[in-house]
Amino acid sequence: MKAWHGYKASGPMEVGMVFLKGDETPSKIIILAYGLEDGLGSFYRAMASKMTDRDVEGILMKLAAIEVFHKQKLFELYRDKNPDVDDIKTFETKIVSNAMEGGLSTEEFLEQNKSAMETVVDVLNIAMMIETQSLDLYLRYSQKSSDKRTKAILFDLAEEEKDHLKALGDMIEKKIPEEMK
């Protein structure tokens, strides 16, 4: 049995869209996406620090590093649209920091989901859920943008989220006890 068999997504379609009203400029969408990437990176670092399984710690740290790369792509896109902003410190003053999909801070998310993250497989499943939400969110953000470059970058980020899902799925397959497969 594959790790994802039997699991269903739950929650309203609006999850992750808490910061959107529908009339956002491409710059505002970039700012929101940057903040979500920042929150997700914080989540991965926090979870990695709690892991005793070095393989899982490694994949979580790799995902955290990729979120930094995503933030850089988003900053460059923002700078293209706003040439007056040339340093990241100025840009980051606009960010809703440490927010994850659904509007929770990393700490709030960890606290609310503590009981769902008791095993290595649980943590990987939560990470997979978040990556799926990120994929969905980028696709929905891209639909909100009329700017072709913004749309393309958001689609690229969505494609990268698919790679994250594959890596997490592969790790889950390695960690699930043989009798559960």
XYZ file of N, CA and C in Angstrom:
543
model
N 0.846 -1.179 0.000
C 0.000 0.000 0.000
C 0.887 1.237 0.000
N 0.579 2.192 -0.795
C 1.305 3.460 -0.821
C 0.915 4.287 0.403
N 1.831 5.148 0.852
C 1.621 5.918 2.078
C 0.400 6.819 2.007
N 0.079 7.301 0.827
C -1.007 8.270 0.738
C -2.360 7.617 0.531
N -2.410 6.296 0.312
C -3.690 5.623 0.127
C -4.517 5.744 1.398
N -5.763 6.069 1.226
C -6.651 6.169 2.362
C -6.702 7.539 3.010
N -5.794 8.446 2.637
C -5.796 9.784 3.213
C -6.611 10.711 2.332
N -7.332 11.602 2.955
C -8.126 12.572 2.217
C -7.785 13.968 2.704
N -7.790 14.896 1.766
C -7.607 16.299 2.152
C -8.872 16.750 2.853
N -8.706 17.607 3.828
C -9.879 18.124 4.512
C -9.709 19.606 4.744
N -10.804 20.233 5.067
C -10.773 21.664 5.320
C -11.376 22.426 4.156
N -11.770 23.649 4.420
C -12.411 24.442 3.386
C -11.424 24.890 2.320
N -11.928 25.176 1.120
C -11.102 25.664 0.019
C -10.391 26.957 0.390
N -10.919 27.694 1.350
C -10.354 28.989 1.707
C -9.103 28.876 2.563
N -8.778 27.663 3.034
C -7.573 27.502 3.839
C -6.397 28.021 3.030
N -5.598 28.856 3.651
C -4.453 29.423 2.966
C -4.769 30.711 2.242
N -6.029 30.972 2.030
C -6.417 32.187 1.324
C -6.830 33.264 2.324
N -6.564 33.018 3.601
C -6.985 33.904 4.670
C -6.493 35.334 4.459
N -5.349 35.504 3.809
C -4.784 36.832 3.618
C -5.269 37.508 2.338
N -6.008 36.786 1.494
C -6.423 37.339 0.205
C -7.855 37.839 0.238
N -8.068 38.987 -0.400
C -9.412 39.526 -0.561
C -9.915 39.318 -1.985
N -8.987 39.153 -2.924
C -9.373 38.940 -4.304
C -8.960 40.065 -5.227
N -8.540 41.185 -4.658
C -8.173 42.338 -5.490
C -6.682 42.669 -5.365
N -5.884 41.670 -4.983
C -4.471 41.904 -4.736
C -3.699 42.160 -6.023
N -2.733 43.037 -5.920
C -1.806 43.282 -7.013
C -0.800 42.134 -7.044
N -0.093 41.965 -8.163
C 0.970 40.947 -8.174
C 1.962 41.158 -7.029
N 2.294 42.402 -6.730
C 3.244 42.666 -5.635
C 2.714 42.164 -4.301
N 1.439 42.365 -4.037
C 0.840 41.907 -2.779
C 0.844 40.380 -2.702
N 0.552 39.710 -3.807
C 0.566 38.253 -3.825
C 1.983 37.748 -3.552
N 2.978 38.415 -4.128
C 4.377 38.028 -3.898
C 4.726 38.184 -2.420
N 4.301 39.287 -1.816
C 4.554 39.527 -0.394
C 3.919 38.419 0.452
N 2.681 38.060 0.132
C 1.996 37.006 0.877
C 2.704 35.659 0.710
N 3.069 35.339 -0.524
C 3.754 34.067 -0.784
C 5.093 34.012 -0.051
N 5.812 35.113 -0.037
C 7.105 35.177 0.660
C 6.907 34.877 2.149
N 5.906 35.480 2.750
C 5.626 35.246 4.168
C 5.278 33.795 4.451
N 4.512 33.167 3.549
C 4.164 31.766 3.736
C 5.393 30.866 3.604
N 6.270 31.193 2.658
C 7.524 30.431 2.517
C 8.366 30.571 3.789
N 8.388 31.763 4.352
C 9.139 32.003 5.583
C 8.572 31.157 6.721
N 7.253 31.127 6.846
C 6.615 30.321 7.888
C 6.869 28.838 7.699
N 6.832 28.389 6.457
C 7.065 26.977 6.186
C 8.511 26.594 6.490
N 9.447 27.474 6.149
C 10.846 27.217 6.487
C 11.030 27.105 7.994
N 10.365 27.977 8.744
C 10.436 27.920 10.217
C 9.884 26.599 10.738
N 8.783 26.163 10.157
C 8.184 24.881 10.549
C 9.174 23.746 10.322
N 9.768 23.689 9.143
C 10.706 22.600 8.843
C 11.912 22.621 9.776
N 12.445 23.799 10.050
C 13.586 23.880 10.966
C 13.192 23.432 12.374
N 12.002 23.850 12.821
C 11.535 23.462 14.158
C 11.355 21.951 14.247
N 10.755 21.356 13.231
C 10.535 19.913 13.252
C 11.861 19.160 13.145
N 12.782 19.651 12.324
C 14.084 18.989 12.172
C 14.829 18.958 13.502
N 14.698 20.018 14.284
C 15.416 20.081 15.562
C 14.884 19.066 16.568
N 13.685 18.540 16.338
C 13.090 17.562 17.252
C 13.321 16.117 16.811
N 13.901 15.923 15.633
C 14.046 14.590 15.065
C 15.278 13.871 15.607
N 15.092 12.601 15.912
C 16.233 11.752 16.238
C 16.617 10.916 15.019
N 15.704 10.804 14.059
C 15.974 10.084 12.819
C 16.720 11.033 11.885
N 17.983 10.736 11.625
C 18.846 11.631 10.826
C 18.369 11.772 9.390
N 17.765 10.721 8.809
C 17.240 10.824 7.442
C 16.114 11.853 7.375
N 15.217 11.771 8.335
C 14.078 12.699 8.360
C 14.564 14.113 8.673
N 15.482 14.230 9.622
C 16.053 15.544 9.923
C 16.667 16.144 8.655
N 17.376 15.330 7.904
C 18.021 15.793 6.685
C 17.032 16.273 5.642
N 15.945 15.523 5.442
C 14.971 15.951 4.436
C 14.251 17.218 4.880
N 13.969 17.336 6.181
C 13.319 18.555 6.676
C 14.242 19.766 6.522
N 15.522 19.586 6.789
C 16.476 20.693 6.607
C 16.648 21.035 5.130
N 16.603 20.034 4.273
C 16.671 20.284 2.830
C 15.453 21.094 2.388
N 14.274 20.714 2.879
C 13.060 21.459 2.535
C 13.132 22.893 3.068
N 13.680 23.062 4.268
C 13.842 24.416 4.827
C 14.758 25.245 3.935
N 15.828 24.634 3.439
C 16.760 25.353 2.554
C 16.088 25.724 1.243
N 15.229 24.864 0.740
C 14.520 25.165 -0.507
C 13.578 26.345 -0.307
N 12.993 26.453 0.882
C 12.108 27.593 1.151
C 12.896 28.905 1.068
N 14.148 28.882 1.479
C 15.008 30.068 1.350
C 15.182 30.418 -0.128
N 15.407 29.413 -0.946
C 15.528 29.605 -2.391
C 14.231 30.193 -2.962
N 13.093 29.673 -2.535
C 11.802 30.198 -2.989
C 11.647 31.668 -2.596
N 12.047 31.979 -1.379
C 11.961 33.377 -0.935
C 12.816 34.275 -1.823
N 13.999 33.818 -2.195
C 14.872 34.614 -3.058
C 14.223 34.854 -4.420
N 13.602 33.817 -4.985
C 12.911 33.964 -6.271
C 11.783 34.994 -6.160
N 11.051 34.927 -5.070
C 9.947 35.856 -4.869
C 10.458 37.287 -4.674
N 11.554 37.440 -3.932
C 12.127 38.771 -3.751
C 12.587 39.346 -5.087
N 13.250 38.541 -5.893
C 13.703 39.023 -7.210
C 12.519 39.439 -8.082
N 11.448 38.668 -8.037
C 10.248 39.025 -8.794
C 9.673 40.340 -8.279
N 9.624 40.489 -6.964
C 9.113 41.722 -6.370
C 9.972 42.914 -6.781
N 11.276 42.728 -6.729
C 12.203 43.807 -7.091
C 12.036 44.209 -8.554
N 11.774 43.242 -9.428
C 11.508 43.555 -10.836
C 10.293 44.466 -10.982
N 9.306 44.247 -10.157
C 8.064 45.026 -10.226
C 8.156 46.337 -9.450
N 9.097 46.409 -8.534
C 9.254 47.570 -7.666
C 10.729 47.961 -7.614
N 11.252 48.590 -8.676
C 12.685 48.878 -8.750
C 13.202 49.775 -7.625
N 12.308 50.491 -6.957
C 12.727 51.356 -5.857
C 13.124 50.550 -4.612
N 12.739 49.280 -4.551
C 13.106 48.417 -3.433
C 14.295 47.577 -3.877
N 15.474 47.919 -3.366
C 16.653 47.190 -3.819
C 17.327 46.359 -2.731
N 16.835 46.449 -1.504
C 17.443 45.589 -0.487
C 16.358 44.766 0.207
N 16.755 43.579 0.585
C 15.802 42.623 1.132
C 15.248 43.062 2.485
N 16.036 43.811 3.263
C 15.562 44.280 4.579
C 14.345 45.184 4.423
N 14.386 46.089 3.455
C 13.237 46.967 3.196
C 12.034 46.145 2.776
N 12.275 45.199 1.883
C 11.196 44.326 1.408
C 10.578 43.542 2.561
N 11.412 42.990 3.425
C 10.903 42.138 4.498
C 10.069 42.895 5.533
N 10.134 44.224 5.549
C 9.268 44.970 6.464
C 7.803 44.869 6.043
N 7.547 44.482 4.811
C 6.183 44.348 4.295
C 5.582 42.967 4.549
N 6.401 42.032 5.003
C 6.010 40.632 5.098
C 5.217 40.364 6.368
N 4.163 39.534 6.211
C 3.478 38.969 7.366
C 4.350 37.793 7.759
N 5.155 37.984 8.803
C 6.181 36.990 9.108
C 5.642 35.814 9.890
N 6.330 34.703 9.691
C 6.093 33.482 10.435
C 4.660 32.978 10.344
N 3.984 33.278 9.233
C 2.621 32.791 9.045
C 2.642 31.611 8.093
N 1.878 30.596 8.452
C 1.761 29.438 7.574
C 0.384 29.479 6.939
N 0.144 28.546 6.013
C -1.165 28.459 5.401
C -2.228 28.381 6.498
N -3.323 29.081 6.310
C -4.364 29.119 7.312
C -4.198 30.277 8.273
N -3.068 30.999 8.181
C -2.859 32.182 8.993
C -2.247 31.930 10.352
N -1.887 30.684 10.661
C -1.295 30.374 11.957
C 0.197 30.642 11.940
N 0.734 31.044 13.084
C 2.189 31.125 13.203
C 2.725 29.700 13.307
N 4.006 29.540 13.111
C 4.618 28.217 13.225
C 4.354 27.634 14.612
N 4.526 28.456 15.640
C 4.316 27.982 17.013
C 2.866 27.551 17.224
N 1.900 28.341 16.726
C 0.483 27.982 16.867
C 0.185 26.670 16.143
N 0.727 26.532 14.937
C 0.510 25.316 14.160
C 1.063 24.103 14.906
N 2.296 24.220 15.418
C 2.914 23.113 16.145
C 2.101 22.755 17.385
N 1.643 23.758 18.110
C 0.855 23.516 19.319
C -0.482 22.850 18.980
N -1.181 23.366 17.978
C -2.489 22.815 17.614
C -2.397 21.406 17.039
N -1.256 21.059 16.477
C -1.114 19.768 15.807
C -0.143 18.822 16.513
N 0.179 19.131 17.756
C 1.138 18.328 18.520
C 0.756 16.850 18.538
N -0.506 16.552 18.770
C -0.930 15.157 18.877
C -0.884 14.434 17.535
N -0.856 15.167 16.445
C -0.789 14.553 15.115
C 0.648 14.390 14.638
N 1.623 14.743 15.490
C 3.029 14.660 15.101
C 3.838 13.897 16.139
N 3.355 12.708 16.504
C 4.023 11.938 17.535
C 5.074 10.978 16.999
N 4.965 10.584 15.739
C 5.932 9.658 15.147
C 6.593 10.321 13.937
N 7.653 9.696 13.468
C 8.345 10.191 12.279
C 7.389 10.214 11.093
N 6.616 9.145 10.913
C 5.669 9.092 9.794
C 4.609 10.181 9.947
N 4.164 10.440 11.180
C 3.202 11.526 11.416
C 3.772 12.859 10.935
N 5.012 13.138 11.307
C 5.651 14.405 10.924
C 5.749 14.502 9.408
N 6.144 13.409 8.779
C 6.246 13.410 7.320
C 4.874 13.589 6.671
N 3.839 12.986 7.248
C 2.484 13.168 6.718
C 2.032 14.620 6.855
N 2.339 15.250 7.987
C 1.992 16.666 8.167
C 2.741 17.509 7.143
N 4.025 17.228 6.956
C 4.801 17.968 5.959
C 4.206 17.774 4.565
N 3.765 16.565 4.278
C 3.152 16.291 2.981
C 1.840 17.079 2.837
N 1.065 17.149 3.896
C -0.180 17.906 3.866
C 0.113 19.385 3.583
N 1.129 19.914 4.256
C 1.462 21.329 4.083
C 1.973 21.588 2.667
N 2.803 20.691 2.149
C 3.304 20.860 0.781
C 2.155 20.797 -0.224
N 1.177 19.933 0.018
C 0.010 19.856 -0.863
C -0.772 21.165 -0.812
N -0.922 21.711 0.383
C -1.608 23.001 0.514
C -0.821 24.107 -0.187
N 0.503 24.050 -0.096
C 1.337 25.046 -0.771
C 1.176 24.955 -2.279
N 1.183 23.740 -2.795
C 0.973 23.526 -4.223
C -0.351 24.135 -4.659
N -1.398 23.804 -3.923
C -2.725 24.327 -4.233
C -2.758 25.852 -4.130
N -2.122 26.360 -3.107
C -2.112 27.805 -2.885
C -1.422 28.541 -4.025
N -0.265 28.032 -4.469
C 0.435 28.693 -5.577
C -0.400 28.656 -6.852
N -1.084 27.552 -7.073
C -1.933 27.489 -8.258
C -3.075 28.502 -8.165
N -3.665 28.637 -6.972
C -4.749 29.614 -6.805
C -4.219 31.042 -6.860
N -3.051 31.302 -6.271
C -2.447 32.642 -6.372
C -2.192 32.986 -7.834
N -1.699 32.005 -8.594
C -1.391 32.288 -10.002
C -2.663 32.637 -10.772
N -3.774 32.046 -10.415
C -5.044 32.369 -11.070
C -5.500 33.784 -10.748
N -5.095 34.298 -9.595
C -5.473 35.646 -9.187
C -4.640 36.710 -9.891
N -3.515 36.305 -10.470
C -2.603 37.280 -11.073
C -2.852 37.396 -12.568
N -2.897 38.629 -13.030
C -3.017 38.859 -14.469
C -1.643 39.103 -15.096
N -0.610 39.232 -14.263
C 0.739 39.476 -14.740
C 1.383 38.147 -15.158
N 1.841 38.068 -16.405
C 2.369 36.804 -16.945
C 3.597 36.310 -16.199
N 4.512 37.186 -15.841
C 5.738 36.745 -15.141
C 5.407 36.241 -13.733
N 4.531 36.960 -13.032
C 4.118 36.513 -11.704
C 3.446 35.148 -11.802
N 2.559 35.018 -12.765
C 1.854 33.752 -12.977
C 2.856 32.623 -13.240
N 3.859 32.881 -14.083
C 4.853 31.856 -14.430
C 5.670 31.445 -13.210
N 6.089 32.397 -12.405
C 6.891 32.070 -11.212
C 6.053 31.287 -10.208
N 4.812 31.675 -10.032
C 3.953 30.939 -9.107
C 3.705 29.514 -9.607
N 3.534 29.345 -10.918
C 3.407 27.997 -11.475
C 4.696 27.206 -11.255
N 5.869 27.850 -11.436
C 7.152 27.176 -11.193
C 7.265 26.725 -9.737
N 6.857 27.594 -8.822
C 6.896 27.224 -7.407
C 5.963 26.046 -7.135
N 4.803 26.041 -7.779
C 3.871 24.914 -7.630
C 4.523 23.625 -8.125
N 5.231 23.696 -9.234
C 5.924 22.515 -9.762
C 6.987 22.028 -8.777
N 7.687 22.943 -8.146
C 8.696 22.551 -7.154
C 8.043 21.887 -5.944
N 6.836 22.339 -5.589
C 6.119 21.708 -4.479
C 5.831 20.242 -4.812
N 5.592 19.944 -6.089
C 5.380 18.544 -6.490
C 6.629 17.715 -6.215
N 7.800 18.294 -6.460
C 9.050 17.594 -6.160
C 9.182 17.332 -4.662
N 8.777 18.306 -3.854
C 8.824 18.133 -2.398
C 7.908 16.982 -1.982
N 6.718 16.934 -2.583
C 5.775 15.864 -2.271
C 6.366 14.498 -2.609
N 7.030 14.399 -3.728
C 7.643 13.129 -4.111
C 8.714 12.731 -3.097
N 9.574 13.672 -2.722
C 10.630 13.363 -1.748
C 10.032 12.908 -0.418
N 8.989 13.595 0.026
C 8.332 13.210 1.280
C 7.656 11.851 1.147
N 6.988 11.612 0.026
C 6.350 10.320 -0.207
C 7.361 9.181 -0.193
N 8.506 9.411 -0.834
C 9.566 8.399 -0.839
C 10.062 8.129 0.582
N 10.219 9.180 1.373
C 10.690 9.014 2.746
C 9.643 8.266 3.580
N 8.374 8.586 3.389
C 7.308 7.882 4.115
C 7.350 6.392 3.780
N 7.505 6.086 2.489
C 7.580 4.684 2.073
C 8.713 3.956 2.792
N 9.842 4.640 2.994
C 10.980 4.023 3.694
C 10.700 3.839 5.182
N 9.878 4.711 5.762
C 9.702 4.721 7.215
C 8.497 3.938 7.704
N 7.541 3.658 6.831
C 6.364 2.911 7.268
C 6.772 1.464 7.552
N 6.373 0.950 8.697
C 6.701 -0.445 9.010
C 6.192 -1.374 7.913
N 6.938 -2.390 7.616
C 6.659 -3.331 6.531
C 5.231 -3.881 6.603
N 4.727 -4.170 7.790
C 3.389 -4.769 7.921
C 2.277 -3.822 7.511
N 2.546 -2.540 7.445
C 1.503 -1.579 7.061
C 1.434 -1.393 5.545
N 2.419 -1.887 4.800
C 2.453 -1.695 3.341
C 1.533 -2.665 2.634
